[in-house]
Amino acid sequence: MNERLSAADLDFDRRHIWHPYESMRSPTPVYPVVSARGVRLTLTDGRELIDGMSSWWSVIHGYNHPALNRAAREQISRMPHVMFGGLTHAPAIRLAQRLVELTPGDLDRVFFSDSGSVAVEVAIKMALQYWRARGVEGRTRLLTIRGGYYGDTFQAMSVCDPVTGMHHLFAGAVSEQLFADRPRVRFGESWDPSDLASLEDLAARHGDEIAAVILEPIVQGAGGMRFYHPEYLKGARELCDRHGFLLIADEIATGFGRSGELFGCDHAGVVPDIMCVGKALTGGYLSLAATLARPHVAGTISAAPGAAGVLMHGPTFMANPLACAVAVASVDLLMESPWRKRVARVERELRRGLAPCRDLAQVADVRVLGAIGVVEMRKPVDIARIQRRLVERGVWARPFGKLIYLMPAYVMSVRDLRTLCAAVCETVAQEPA
Ligand SMILES: *Cc1c(COP(=O)(O)O)cnc(C)c1O
């Protein structure tokens, strides 16, 4: 659809359409976009913006990529969709083969779903069904760390940071999970084993209630954009082994190279029992996610008698062939590309380009890992104002809370990366101190 939008259309949008995490009474202004190619968005008025967001971590190869377009066209002309109950198809099998091969260790049972939040729901169901199958009744809670983000459905929300996740709005309706303190030791700092004390303490006090530990490996994403030490992740794995908890790794944001390793778990050589992927899985083309489990998890669930041995989930669009076909093409494109070098180049430019922000009074912290750059302000930012100033400078980013962050496509040129970082630094410098 390539039609002009009138002022009345935009007014309709403002009155009738919810945007993510927005009020309908006083929504932040939205920018009408008409096309996207490479790392650029084109607005309806013809302005081009360098995209610093990759549409929320997902468009790792850039927009409108010929290889992904080809995969989509071929699949759409053959079979855009077919139900997965009782049927199977090459795109699902080819994608599962790649996921089994690329994910750590023996994660080799694949459940496809349509979004990250649902992949997390499925992971949690797996963990609960696992304990039921073993005849253990009381292990129904999850242990996690503050500052997390796992999605917007109810169980996923229950493990999100209780403050930024606004748990008070849903008090009584959201499961009460166990929250350890946020890791203090950052990625790259020297390790201090006492960082695990809070997690250890909760595990010791609530061991019999806990089904699984769920965490985002190395990078806490939308809950605060923080990078923690790989030894913390190793420690969490060891703690799970000691107590018999399952370990669920949510790699929806970190998966497919974003943090500099293919998966966040690879920084620590850790194999979780259950792992969720999404976001970049289709290169940002379609909504698709997967939950992988190790054989002992899947085997235990399956061994339960009768209906209890069935994993109780099955979305209508499970393993959508179009999404799977594009995902296969995206994963192949990534693995055939010098992605490690590209992510390292993005990291170097983000470090260099955002460093000047460090000296500004408005800025509390600047941190970079892989293709993720974060400027943390001292005060919450006015999103509309910052966005307007970035757009005036030809750049797209979507700040939240105190954070202005960038996660560009891995293919972004050094020149565009420099423009992007300069625009952020200039905009930040204009903010009130
Ligand atoms: C985005 C995200 C989710 C939720 O994925 P949706 O596709 O938005 O449902 C879950 N976990 C993490 C770590 C994410 O970044």
XYZ file of C-alpha atoms and ligand atoms in Angstrom:
448
model
C 0.000 0.000 0.000
C 1.645 3.180 -1.166
C -0.908 5.897 -0.795
C -0.573 9.355 0.628
C -1.734 9.911 4.148
C -3.718 13.058 4.803
C -3.845 15.065 7.998
C -7.260 13.447 8.565
C -5.699 9.972 8.349
C -3.122 10.878 10.956
C -5.844 12.309 13.113
C -7.717 9.008 12.762
C -4.564 7.181 13.887
C -4.292 9.415 16.929
C -7.931 8.905 17.910
C -8.477 5.240 17.102
C -5.249 3.254 17.085
C -3.223 2.240 20.093
C 0.531 2.348 19.708
C 2.837 0.361 22.036
C 2.849 1.594 25.626
C 0.898 4.726 24.788
C -1.928 6.701 26.228
C -4.875 7.282 23.911
C -5.503 10.615 25.544
C -2.081 12.211 25.029
C -0.067 9.950 22.750
C 3.502 10.791 21.720
C 3.398 11.962 18.077
C 3.974 9.237 15.484
C 5.858 9.628 12.208
C 4.259 8.176 9.063
C 6.743 5.945 7.248
C 6.186 4.858 3.670
C 9.142 2.603 2.899
C 12.367 1.248 4.310
C 15.526 0.085 2.559
C 18.895 -0.891 3.992
C 19.287 1.107 7.206
C 16.973 3.949 6.133
C 13.341 4.724 6.760
C 11.548 7.061 4.334
C 8.790 9.220 5.772
C 5.748 10.212 3.715
C 7.129 13.742 3.351
C 10.222 12.293 1.682
C 12.613 12.690 4.606
C 15.060 9.827 5.123
C 16.085 8.675 8.580
C 19.016 6.468 9.544
C 17.413 3.800 11.712
C 19.168 3.283 15.029
C 16.617 0.798 16.348
C 16.485 -2.057 13.808
C 12.790 -2.072 14.645
C 13.413 -3.316 18.196
C 16.494 -5.500 17.669
C 15.036 -7.429 14.760
C 16.112 -6.013 11.381
C 19.723 -7.176 11.617
C 20.390 -7.288 7.842
C 18.622 -4.011 7.031
C 15.204 -3.508 5.443
C 14.062 -4.832 2.102
C 16.939 -7.273 1.727
C 16.974 -9.018 -1.673
C 17.670 -12.486 -0.225
C 14.847 -12.240 2.307
C 12.495 -10.732 -0.274
C 13.256 -13.652 -2.588
C 12.582 -16.219 0.146
C 9.295 -14.514 0.999
C 8.185 -14.328 -2.647
C 9.025 -17.967 -3.326
C 7.194 -19.174 -0.258
C 4.180 -16.926 -0.713
C 3.613 -18.256 -4.228
C 3.791 -21.839 -2.947
C 2.077 -21.828 0.462
C 1.950 -18.769 2.728
C 0.267 -20.723 5.474
C -0.994 -24.124 6.458
C -1.978 -25.446 9.873
C 0.718 -27.327 11.801
C -1.641 -29.743 13.515
C -1.188 -33.044 11.689
C 0.825 -31.446 8.872
C 4.458 -30.486 8.440
C 6.542 -28.677 5.815
C 10.066 -27.972 4.646
C 10.353 -24.396 6.014
C 9.643 -25.596 9.591
C 11.985 -28.578 9.305
C 14.805 -26.561 7.722
C 14.500 -23.853 10.359
C 14.398 -26.315 13.248
C 17.519 -28.028 11.858
C 19.364 -24.712 11.894
C 18.193 -23.790 15.402
C 19.210 -27.182 16.780
C 22.623 -26.810 15.183
C 23.320 -23.206 16.206
C 21.940 -23.039 19.748
C 24.181 -24.176 22.615
C 24.611 -27.797 23.698
C 21.802 -30.295 23.289
C 18.897 -27.849 22.985
C 17.236 -29.873 20.264
C 13.434 -29.950 20.711
C 11.788 -26.993 18.986
C 8.385 -25.420 19.638
C 7.393 -22.655 17.177
C 5.113 -19.780 18.152
C 4.264 -16.360 16.828
C 5.834 -13.909 19.241
C 8.464 -13.612 21.918
C 5.966 -13.286 24.738
C 4.280 -16.509 23.674
C 7.658 -18.254 23.439
C 8.203 -17.266 27.080
C 4.737 -18.545 28.045
C 5.585 -21.845 26.386
C 8.926 -22.013 28.216
C 7.165 -21.482 31.536
C 4.533 -24.093 30.710
C 7.312 -26.530 29.869
C 8.950 -25.897 33.237
C 5.674 -26.347 35.150
C 4.678 -29.449 33.188
C 8.160 -30.863 33.762
C 7.677 -30.845 37.536
C 4.109 -32.145 37.292
C 5.392 -34.991 35.130
C 7.915 -35.814 37.832
C 5.096 -35.956 40.360
C 6.307 -32.824 42.206
C 3.381 -30.581 43.127
C 4.826 -27.549 44.871
C 7.325 -26.244 42.336
C 5.280 -23.608 40.555
C 7.209 -20.366 41.074
C 9.897 -18.700 39.050
C 13.083 -17.122 40.337
C 14.400 -14.211 38.299
C 16.410 -11.008 38.623
C 15.110 -7.470 38.900
C 15.439 -5.232 35.863
C 14.239 -7.893 33.427
C 11.856 -7.810 30.492
C 10.244 -10.986 29.145
C 7.183 -9.789 27.256
C 3.669 -8.578 27.849
C 1.505 -11.669 28.335
C 0.640 -12.509 31.929
C 3.254 -15.079 32.919
C 5.939 -13.215 30.976
C 4.860 -10.018 32.708
C 5.033 -11.713 36.098
C 8.825 -12.009 35.783
C 9.388 -8.528 34.334
C 10.809 -5.972 36.716
C 8.005 -5.292 39.219
C 8.543 -1.519 39.078
C 9.083 -0.822 35.365
C 6.627 -3.646 34.598
C 3.959 -1.784 36.617
C 2.951 -4.876 38.601
C 0.870 -2.724 40.936
C -1.623 -2.155 38.078
C -2.281 -5.879 37.984
C -1.934 -6.748 41.646
C -3.874 -9.901 42.424
C -3.891 -10.965 38.776
C -0.151 -11.451 38.218
C 1.649 -14.467 39.703
C 3.990 -13.514 42.509
C 7.452 -14.569 41.526
C 10.782 -14.322 43.329
C 13.082 -11.410 42.443
C 16.787 -11.369 43.176
C 18.724 -8.090 43.197
C 20.121 -6.947 39.889
C 23.673 -8.057 39.165
C 26.065 -5.291 40.219
C 29.219 -6.434 38.456
C 29.117 -5.290 34.878
C 30.333 -6.999 31.782
C 34.066 -6.295 31.530
C 34.572 -5.474 35.231
C 36.397 -7.828 37.579
C 34.175 -10.544 38.962
C 32.991 -10.648 42.558
C 31.209 -13.881 43.581
C 29.150 -11.990 46.182
C 27.133 -10.662 43.224
C 25.213 -13.938 43.345
C 24.318 -13.636 47.036
C 20.735 -12.479 46.522
C 19.979 -15.224 43.996
C 21.582 -17.817 46.300
C 19.625 -16.559 49.262
C 16.245 -16.808 47.512
C 17.124 -20.224 46.139
C 18.003 -21.449 49.620
C 14.864 -20.018 51.236
C 12.345 -20.985 48.543
C 13.999 -24.003 46.915
C 10.963 -26.283 47.209
C 8.672 -23.769 45.474
C 10.886 -22.983 42.503
C 10.335 -24.623 39.114
C 12.887 -22.624 37.174
C 15.205 -19.659 37.082
C 14.449 -17.395 34.142
C 16.859 -14.721 32.964
C 18.061 -12.755 29.963
C 21.636 -13.886 29.389
C 24.240 -11.073 29.761
C 22.022 -8.263 28.432
C 18.988 -7.106 30.360
C 17.078 -5.440 27.541
C 13.884 -3.428 27.751
C 13.977 -3.621 31.577
C 16.970 -1.274 31.693
C 19.599 -2.096 29.054
C 22.285 -3.378 31.413
C 25.165 -5.764 30.700
C 26.244 -8.135 33.446
C 29.202 -10.432 34.011
C 29.347 -13.852 32.329
C 30.384 -15.356 35.691
C 26.942 -14.399 37.017
C 25.357 -16.479 34.299
C 27.724 -19.383 35.053
C 26.872 -19.038 38.727
C 23.147 -19.130 37.954
C 23.637 -22.323 35.933
C 25.548 -23.923 38.834
C 22.890 -22.821 41.296
C 20.199 -24.431 39.134
C 22.212 -27.658 38.996
C 22.674 -27.675 42.783
C 18.992 -27.057 43.538
C 17.536 -29.009 40.633
C 15.866 -25.914 39.065
C 15.492 -25.663 35.331
C 17.269 -22.712 33.687
C 15.267 -20.743 31.116
C 17.310 -18.349 28.970
C 15.349 -15.654 27.169
C 17.510 -14.957 24.089
C 14.748 -13.079 22.270
C 16.778 -9.844 22.319
C 20.306 -11.278 22.520
C 19.977 -14.068 19.956
C 21.667 -13.989 16.550
C 24.765 -11.980 17.316
C 23.499 -8.790 18.941
C 25.806 -8.943 21.985
C 28.895 -10.001 20.019
C 28.395 -13.752 20.466
C 25.776 -15.693 18.537
C 23.790 -16.127 21.763
C 24.176 -14.398 25.114
C 24.768 -17.799 26.751
C 27.846 -18.266 24.561
C 29.668 -15.540 26.566
C 29.639 -17.953 29.510
C 29.582 -21.327 27.752
C 26.291 -22.049 29.498
C 23.613 -24.415 28.187
C 20.155 -23.540 29.520
C 17.464 -26.227 29.801
C 14.989 -24.118 27.864
C 15.727 -21.233 25.523
C 13.521 -18.664 23.769
C 14.379 -16.950 20.498
C 12.391 -14.395 18.502
C 12.918 -10.819 17.326
C 15.855 -11.167 14.846
C 14.832 -14.733 13.935
C 13.182 -13.616 10.675
C 15.510 -10.659 10.141
C 12.598 -8.498 11.246
C 10.256 -9.536 8.423
C 7.526 -11.467 10.219
C 6.479 -12.350 13.710
C 7.975 -15.696 14.675
C 9.527 -17.150 17.808
C 10.684 -20.515 19.090
C 11.193 -22.229 22.417
C 13.900 -24.890 22.480
C 14.239 -27.551 25.146
C 16.862 -30.147 26.009
C 15.947 -33.822 25.659
C 15.664 -34.383 29.411
C 12.998 -31.660 29.665
C 10.981 -32.788 26.645
C 11.466 -36.439 27.612
C 10.242 -35.916 31.168
C 7.119 -34.065 29.982
C 6.374 -36.745 27.386
C 6.813 -39.535 29.922
C 3.901 -38.303 32.057
C 0.908 -40.616 31.774
C -1.854 -39.918 29.241
C -2.863 -36.349 28.459
C -0.387 -35.000 31.013
C 2.400 -36.009 28.615
C 1.180 -33.568 25.975
C 2.655 -30.062 25.867
C -0.449 -27.919 26.268
C 0.085 -25.313 23.601
C -0.670 -24.947 19.875
C -1.107 -21.537 18.254
C -3.213 -21.204 15.084
C -0.273 -19.834 13.129
C 2.287 -22.210 14.639
C 5.337 -22.598 12.357
C 3.791 -20.298 9.719
C 5.580 -21.401 6.508
C 6.131 -17.851 5.240
C 7.774 -16.766 8.484
C 9.830 -19.986 8.692
C 11.045 -19.629 5.088
C 12.198 -16.060 5.694
C 13.801 -17.137 8.980
C 15.793 -19.845 7.185
C 17.004 -17.243 4.688
C 17.831 -14.788 7.484
C 19.780 -17.322 9.544
C 21.709 -18.440 6.445
C 22.435 -14.848 5.483
C 23.768 -14.219 8.990
C 25.906 -17.352 9.158
C 27.370 -16.754 5.688
C 28.183 -13.136 6.564
C 31.202 -11.889 8.549
C 28.712 -11.055 11.334
C 31.283 -11.160 14.131
C 33.435 -8.579 12.370
C 30.405 -6.459 11.573
C 29.095 -6.458 15.123
C 32.618 -5.620 16.350
C 32.693 -2.688 13.913
C 29.346 -1.414 15.192
C 30.624 -1.814 18.759
C 33.799 0.144 18.014
C 31.866 2.987 16.391
C 29.266 3.130 19.164
C 32.056 3.305 21.759
C 33.846 6.033 19.887
C 30.724 7.915 18.804
C 28.884 7.935 22.131
C 31.975 8.597 24.289
C 31.554 12.420 24.134
C 28.189 12.028 25.945
C 30.085 10.853 29.016
C 31.295 14.385 29.733
C 27.816 15.923 29.705
C 26.177 16.859 32.987
C 22.869 15.389 31.762
C 24.392 11.936 31.375
C 24.703 9.365 34.154
C 26.321 6.571 32.142
C 27.331 5.451 28.677
C 27.670 1.720 27.976
C 28.226 -0.361 24.882
C 28.237 -4.096 24.220
C 28.195 -5.632 20.768
C 25.760 -3.761 18.553
C 24.036 -2.105 21.549
C 24.851 1.429 22.668
C 23.172 3.068 25.651
C 23.194 6.622 26.986
C 21.603 6.719 30.419
C 20.449 10.180 31.425
C 20.168 11.459 34.979
C 16.461 12.217 34.505
C 13.659 10.563 32.533
C 13.584 12.012 29.044
C 10.796 13.772 27.163
C 10.392 11.180 24.426
C 8.472 13.413 22.013
C 11.036 16.214 22.249
C 14.057 13.937 21.894
C 12.489 12.100 19.014
C 11.689 15.356 17.226
C 15.274 16.539 17.594
C 16.683 13.242 16.388
C 14.364 13.267 13.371
C 15.470 16.828 12.587
C 18.995 15.416 12.463
C 17.948 12.598 10.137
C 18.011 9.834 12.726
C 15.473 7.414 14.197
C 15.577 6.191 17.813
C 12.959 5.495 20.451
C 14.103 6.382 23.974
C 12.368 5.108 27.099
C 12.663 6.146 30.732
C 16.147 7.591 31.206
C 17.562 5.689 28.267
C 18.491 6.727 24.764
C 19.837 3.665 23.084
C 20.945 2.438 19.677
C 20.957 -1.043 18.211
C 21.658 -0.642 14.511
C 21.581 -3.270 11.807
C 24.923 -5.107 11.648
C 25.371 -3.905 8.060
C 25.366 -0.189 8.909
C 28.321 1.680 7.399
C 30.878 3.487 9.543
C 29.696 6.745 8.046
C 26.062 6.182 9.027
C 27.106 4.976 12.468
C 29.022 8.228 12.961
C 26.039 10.326 11.867
C 23.800 8.343 14.207
C 26.068 8.757 17.242
C 26.706 12.444 16.533
C 22.962 13.079 16.348
C 22.474 11.394 19.725
C 25.314 13.340 21.353
C 24.065 16.684 19.983
C 20.509 15.941 21.062
C 21.571 14.864 24.542
C 23.643 18.040 24.905
C 20.476 20.097 24.237
C 18.577 18.446 27.085
C 18.214 20.363 30.347
C 20.955 19.421 32.826
C 10.914 -8.281 23.045
C 11.206 -9.270 24.077
C 10.232 -10.216 24.463
C 8.826 -10.211 23.925
O 8.772 -10.458 22.559
P 7.453 -10.021 21.734
O 7.719 -10.559 20.356
O 7.413 -8.525 21.781
O 6.296 -10.651 22.392
C 10.597 -11.149 25.405
N 11.829 -11.165 25.935
C 12.786 -10.278 25.591
C 14.146 -10.378 26.202
C 12.502 -9.300 24.653
O 13.449 -8.398 24.335
